[in-house]
mmCIF file of C-alpha atoms in Angstrom:
data_model
loop_
_atom_site.group_PDB
_atom_site.id
_atom_site.type_symbol
_atom_site.label_atom_id
_atom_site.label_comp_id
_atom_site.label_asym_id
_atom_site.label_seq_id
_atom_site.Cartn_x
_atom_site.Cartn_y
_atom_site.Cartn_z
ATOM 1 C CA MET H 1 4.256 -25.492 -19.621
ATOM 2 C CA ILE H 2 3.673 -22.859 -16.957
ATOM 3 C CA ASP H 3 5.884 -19.788 -17.376
ATOM 4 C CA THR H 4 3.844 -17.168 -15.482
ATOM 5 C CA ILE H 5 2.314 -17.335 -12.014
ATOM 6 C CA ILE H 6 -0.255 -14.807 -10.820
ATOM 7 C CA PHE H 7 -0.669 -14.462 -7.063
ATOM 8 C CA ASP H 8 -3.515 -12.961 -5.120
ATOM 9 C CA PHE H 9 -2.151 -10.914 -2.208
ATOM 10 C CA GLY H 10 -4.487 -11.020 0.795
ATOM 11 C CA ASN H 11 -4.701 -14.492 2.356
ATOM 12 C CA VAL H 12 -2.190 -15.846 -0.129
ATOM 13 C CA ILE H 13 0.961 -13.802 0.499
ATOM 14 C CA VAL H 14 -0.156 -12.001 3.650
ATOM 15 C CA ASP H 15 -2.837 -12.710 6.232
ATOM 16 C CA TYR H 16 -5.718 -10.297 5.645
ATOM 17 C CA ASN H 17 -8.146 -10.259 8.575
ATOM 18 C CA ALA H 18 -10.408 -7.212 8.557
ATOM 19 C CA ASN H 19 -11.400 -7.522 12.204
ATOM 20 C CA TYR H 20 -7.812 -7.949 13.348
ATOM 21 C CA ILE H 21 -6.819 -4.858 11.395
ATOM 22 C CA VAL H 22 -9.500 -2.813 13.120
ATOM 23 C CA ARG H 23 -8.378 -4.099 16.528
ATOM 24 C CA CYS H 24 -4.921 -2.664 15.811
ATOM 25 C CA PHE H 25 -6.450 0.815 15.813
ATOM 26 C CA ALA H 26 -9.043 0.498 18.588
ATOM 27 C CA ASP H 27 -8.024 2.067 21.890
ATOM 28 C CA LYS H 28 -10.783 0.294 23.830
ATOM 29 C CA ASP H 29 -12.166 -3.213 23.407
ATOM 30 C CA GLU H 30 -15.720 -1.908 23.524
ATOM 31 C CA ASP H 31 -15.054 0.151 20.383
ATOM 32 C CA ILE H 32 -13.927 -2.771 18.225
ATOM 33 C CA GLU H 33 -17.353 -3.897 17.008
ATOM 34 C CA LEU H 34 -18.450 -0.332 16.327
ATOM 35 C CA LEU H 35 -15.316 0.377 14.316
ATOM 36 C CA CYS H 36 -15.513 -2.951 12.462
ATOM 37 C CA ASP H 37 -19.060 -2.280 11.309
ATOM 38 C CA ALA H 38 -18.216 1.224 10.127
ATOM 39 C CA VAL H 39 -14.853 0.535 8.503
ATOM 40 C CA ASN H 40 -16.136 -2.523 6.629
ATOM 41 C CA HIS H 41 -19.571 -1.125 5.750
ATOM 42 C CA ASN H 42 -18.870 -1.181 1.985
ATOM 43 C CA TRP H 43 -15.197 -2.032 1.524
ATOM 44 C CA SER H 44 -15.934 -3.710 -1.795
ATOM 45 C CA ALA H 45 -16.684 -0.251 -3.217
ATOM 46 C CA LEU H 46 -13.010 0.587 -2.662
ATOM 47 C CA ASP H 47 -11.868 -2.709 -4.153
ATOM 48 C CA GLU H 48 -14.030 -2.092 -7.207
ATOM 49 C CA GLY H 49 -12.765 1.467 -7.558
ATOM 50 C CA ILE H 50 -16.264 2.936 -7.563
ATOM 51 C CA MET H 51 -15.700 5.187 -4.529
ATOM 52 C CA GLU H 52 -12.915 7.625 -3.750
ATOM 53 C CA TYR H 53 -10.809 6.804 -0.699
ATOM 54 C CA ASP H 54 -11.499 10.148 1.023
ATOM 55 C CA GLU H 55 -15.222 9.795 0.411
ATOM 56 C CA TYR H 56 -15.199 6.364 2.009
ATOM 57 C CA ILE H 57 -13.347 7.708 5.045
ATOM 58 C CA ASN H 58 -15.954 10.450 5.438
ATOM 59 C CA GLN H 59 -18.764 7.891 5.185
ATOM 60 C CA THR H 60 -17.067 5.788 7.845
ATOM 61 C CA LYS H 61 -16.718 8.729 10.205
ATOM 62 C CA ALA H 62 -20.382 9.617 9.716
ATOM 63 C CA MET H 63 -21.273 6.244 11.230
ATOM 64 C CA LEU H 64 -19.181 6.824 14.351
ATOM 65 C CA PRO H 65 -18.949 9.180 17.338
ATOM 66 C CA GLU H 66 -16.443 11.993 16.886
ATOM 67 C CA ARG H 67 -14.166 10.558 19.574
ATOM 68 C CA LEU H 68 -13.249 7.759 17.136
ATOM 69 C CA TYR H 69 -12.332 9.996 14.192
ATOM 70 C CA ASP H 70 -8.633 9.881 15.025
ATOM 71 C CA ASN H 71 -8.761 6.074 15.130
ATOM 72 C CA VAL H 72 -10.348 6.075 11.692
ATOM 73 C CA ASP H 73 -7.724 8.445 10.289
ATOM 74 C CA ARG H 74 -4.886 6.305 11.624
ATOM 75 C CA LEU H 75 -6.475 3.131 10.316
ATOM 76 C CA PHE H 76 -6.925 4.392 6.775
ATOM 77 C CA VAL H 77 -3.283 5.458 6.621
ATOM 78 C CA ASP H 78 -1.675 2.328 8.082
ATOM 79 C CA TRP H 79 -4.157 -0.581 7.867
ATOM 80 C CA TYR H 80 -1.941 -2.576 5.500
ATOM 81 C CA LYS H 81 0.824 -2.710 8.123
ATOM 82 C CA CYS H 82 -1.375 -5.090 10.130
ATOM 83 C CA MET H 83 -1.100 -7.880 7.535
ATOM 84 C CA PRO H 84 1.691 -10.323 8.459
ATOM 85 C CA TYR H 85 3.256 -12.644 5.916
ATOM 86 C CA ILE H 86 1.842 -16.148 5.706
ATOM 87 C CA ASP H 87 4.563 -18.574 6.801
ATOM 88 C CA GLY H 88 6.578 -20.040 3.960
ATOM 89 C CA VAL H 89 4.987 -18.244 1.020
ATOM 90 C CA LYS H 90 7.626 -15.546 0.740
ATOM 91 C CA GLU H 91 10.284 -18.229 0.338
ATOM 92 C CA ILE H 92 8.260 -19.973 -2.374
ATOM 93 C CA ILE H 93 7.969 -16.706 -4.293
ATOM 94 C CA LYS H 94 11.710 -16.072 -4.062
ATOM 95 C CA SER H 95 12.409 -19.585 -5.345
ATOM 96 C CA LEU H 96 10.016 -19.176 -8.253
ATOM 97 C CA ARG H 97 11.708 -15.903 -9.140
ATOM 98 C CA GLN H 98 15.151 -17.503 -9.031
ATOM 99 C CA ASN H 99 13.880 -20.285 -11.299
ATOM 100 C CA GLY H 100 12.867 -17.769 -13.950
ATOM 101 C CA TYR H 101 9.093 -17.646 -13.647
ATOM 102 C CA LYS H 102 7.311 -14.419 -14.482
ATOM 103 C CA LEU H 103 5.398 -13.311 -11.375
ATOM 104 C CA ILE H 104 2.396 -10.995 -11.143
ATOM 105 C CA ILE H 105 0.257 -9.828 -8.218
ATOM 106 C CA LEU H 106 -3.478 -9.545 -8.890
ATOM 107 C CA SER H 107 -5.334 -8.273 -5.846
ATOM 108 C CA ASN H 108 -8.750 -6.880 -4.992
ATOM 109 C CA ALA H 109 -7.742 -3.830 -2.981
ATOM 110 C CA PRO H 110 -8.327 -0.072 -2.842
ATOM 111 C CA ASP H 111 -6.501 2.263 -5.199
ATOM 112 C CA TYR H 112 -4.592 3.535 -2.135
ATOM 113 C CA PHE H 113 -2.961 0.138 -1.665
ATOM 114 C CA ALA H 114 -1.222 0.427 -5.034
ATOM 115 C CA ASP H 115 0.747 3.366 -3.632
ATOM 116 C CA VAL H 116 1.897 1.594 -0.457
ATOM 117 C CA ILE H 117 2.268 -2.060 -1.451
ATOM 118 C CA ASP H 118 6.042 -1.708 -1.694
ATOM 119 C CA TYR H 119 5.981 -1.659 2.118
ATOM 120 C CA PHE H 120 6.177 -5.438 1.615
ATOM 121 C CA ASP H 121 9.662 -6.345 0.406
ATOM 122 C CA VAL H 122 8.341 -9.477 -1.307
ATOM 123 C CA VAL H 123 6.957 -7.328 -4.127
ATOM 124 C CA GLN H 124 10.512 -6.846 -5.382
ATOM 125 C CA ASN H 125 10.223 -10.367 -6.796
ATOM 126 C CA PHE H 126 7.267 -9.477 -9.028
ATOM 127 C CA ASP H 127 7.270 -8.272 -12.607
ATOM 128 C CA ALA H 128 3.928 -6.495 -12.304
ATOM 129 C CA ILE H 129 1.305 -5.536 -9.730
ATOM 130 C CA VAL H 130 -2.373 -5.155 -10.618
ATOM 131 C CA ILE H 131 -4.679 -3.625 -7.989
ATOM 132 C CA SER H 132 -8.419 -3.794 -8.688
ATOM 133 C CA GLY H 133 -9.264 -0.339 -7.339
ATOM 134 C CA LYS H 134 -6.640 1.209 -9.614
ATOM 135 C CA ILE H 135 -8.029 -0.251 -12.829
ATOM 136 C CA LYS H 136 -11.685 -0.398 -11.743
ATOM 137 C CA MET H 137 -11.971 -4.105 -12.463
ATOM 138 C CA PHE H 138 -12.705 -6.660 -9.787
ATOM 139 C CA LYS H 139 -12.323 -10.377 -9.213
ATOM 140 C CA PRO H 140 -14.141 -12.635 -9.909
ATOM 141 C CA ASN H 141 -15.325 -10.738 -13.008
ATOM 142 C CA LYS H 142 -13.693 -12.163 -16.127
ATOM 143 C CA ASP H 143 -12.602 -8.793 -17.482
ATOM 144 C CA ILE H 144 -9.813 -8.434 -14.933
ATOM 145 C CA TYR H 145 -8.218 -11.726 -16.000
ATOM 146 C CA GLU H 146 -8.566 -10.826 -19.667
ATOM 147 C CA TYR H 147 -6.976 -7.459 -18.900
ATOM 148 C CA VAL H 148 -3.934 -9.080 -17.272
ATOM 149 C CA LEU H 149 -3.498 -11.586 -20.110
ATOM 150 C CA LYS H 150 -3.590 -8.854 -22.735
ATOM 151 C CA LYS H 151 -1.578 -6.185 -20.909
ATOM 152 C CA TYR H 152 1.329 -8.478 -20.108
ATOM 153 C CA GLY H 153 1.217 -10.585 -23.272
ATOM 154 C CA LEU H 154 0.506 -13.828 -21.447
ATOM 155 C CA THR H 155 -0.540 -17.135 -22.950
ATOM 156 C CA ASP H 156 -3.520 -18.412 -20.976
ATOM 157 C CA GLU H 157 -2.547 -22.089 -20.886
ATOM 158 C CA ASN H 158 0.972 -21.163 -19.730
ATOM 159 C CA THR H 159 -0.340 -19.061 -16.847
ATOM 160 C CA LEU H 160 -1.238 -20.198 -13.327
ATOM 161 C CA PHE H 161 -3.427 -18.170 -10.965
ATOM 162 C CA ILE H 162 -3.310 -18.733 -7.190
ATOM 163 C CA ASP H 163 -6.077 -17.360 -4.969
ATOM 164 C CA ASP H 164 -7.721 -18.254 -1.664
ATOM 165 C CA LYS H 165 -11.257 -18.000 -3.083
ATOM 166 C CA MET H 166 -12.690 -20.749 -5.240
ATOM 167 C CA GLU H 167 -14.939 -18.358 -7.175
ATOM 168 C CA ASN H 168 -11.917 -16.300 -8.245
ATOM 169 C CA VAL H 169 -10.018 -19.394 -9.354
ATOM 170 C CA ASN H 170 -13.027 -20.707 -11.263
ATOM 171 C CA SER H 171 -13.392 -17.399 -13.069
ATOM 172 C CA ALA H 172 -9.736 -17.524 -14.087
ATOM 173 C CA LYS H 173 -10.248 -21.071 -15.343
ATOM 174 C CA SER H 174 -13.141 -19.839 -17.499
ATOM 175 C CA CYS H 175 -10.513 -17.704 -19.260
ATOM 176 C CA ASN H 176 -8.426 -20.876 -19.844
ATOM 177 C CA ILE H 177 -5.966 -19.879 -17.112
ATOM 178 C CA ASN H 178 -4.764 -22.668 -14.839
ATOM 179 C CA GLY H 179 -6.003 -22.213 -11.291
ATOM 180 C CA LEU H 180 -5.065 -23.286 -7.783
ATOM 181 C CA VAL H 181 -6.908 -22.591 -4.518
ATOM 182 C CA PHE H 182 -4.569 -21.764 -1.638
ATOM 183 C CA ASN H 183 -5.512 -22.625 1.956
ATOM 184 C CA GLN H 184 -2.674 -20.877 3.842
ATOM 185 C CA ASP H 185 -0.531 -24.002 3.825
ATOM 186 C CA ALA H 186 2.826 -23.333 2.160
ATOM 187 C CA GLU H 187 3.933 -26.956 2.214
ATOM 188 C CA LYS H 188 0.769 -28.047 0.418
ATOM 189 C CA LEU H 189 1.293 -25.247 -2.092
ATOM 190 C CA LYS H 190 4.757 -26.579 -2.884
ATOM 191 C CA THR H 191 3.346 -30.081 -3.299
ATOM 192 C CA ASP H 192 0.519 -28.864 -5.543
ATOM 193 C CA LEU H 193 2.893 -26.814 -7.701
ATOM 194 C CA LYS H 194 5.055 -29.874 -8.257
ATOM 195 C CA GLU H 195 2.419 -32.580 -8.625
ATOM 196 C CA LEU H 196 -0.222 -30.623 -10.559
ATOM 197 C CA PHE H 197 1.929 -28.319 -12.674
ATOM 198 C CA GLY H 198 5.456 -29.770 -12.712
ATOM 199 C CA ILE H 199 6.913 -26.761 -10.904
ATOM 200 C CA ASN H 200 9.879 -27.718 -8.743
ATOM 201 C CA LEU H 201 11.208 -25.396 -6.065
#
């Protein structure tokens, strides 16, 4: 019986679109592609926790003309504010919380995000938040799932992991965790929770 549900954050709870985020901080349309290339040049290094946030910002600026430095600074402070909730998911999370499920966020994201994630009021429903850059472990590597199981005393077969990427779900399944791929359709998620795992909302 499932008693714990682990949620990815980007593209499961909120809509994470790297290009859209950059557009929020571009003053001119002709700068969007230039900023996108620079800002996203090695974002996975932040998610993996192998590069300091300030160092990454400096690398990004080095790829751009000085006139865009202010755009870069603003982006790296407020980028997360350009991620809207995915329709219906917040309500599902609240219902799961009310029904007594233990809820955990497991997200590939920079260390910085761990300090600002409470900008999203939905996190109040979660018992724990695990950010890859903070612990220097990274989905889909198995060690991050094993870390969560051990740290929070979870039983693998009683745990469900929801992510938008098949490779992340498959890696969780290799740790005997139940897995579900989410395709930004809250109604289908409710149906899958009920029909596949007996979870009624």
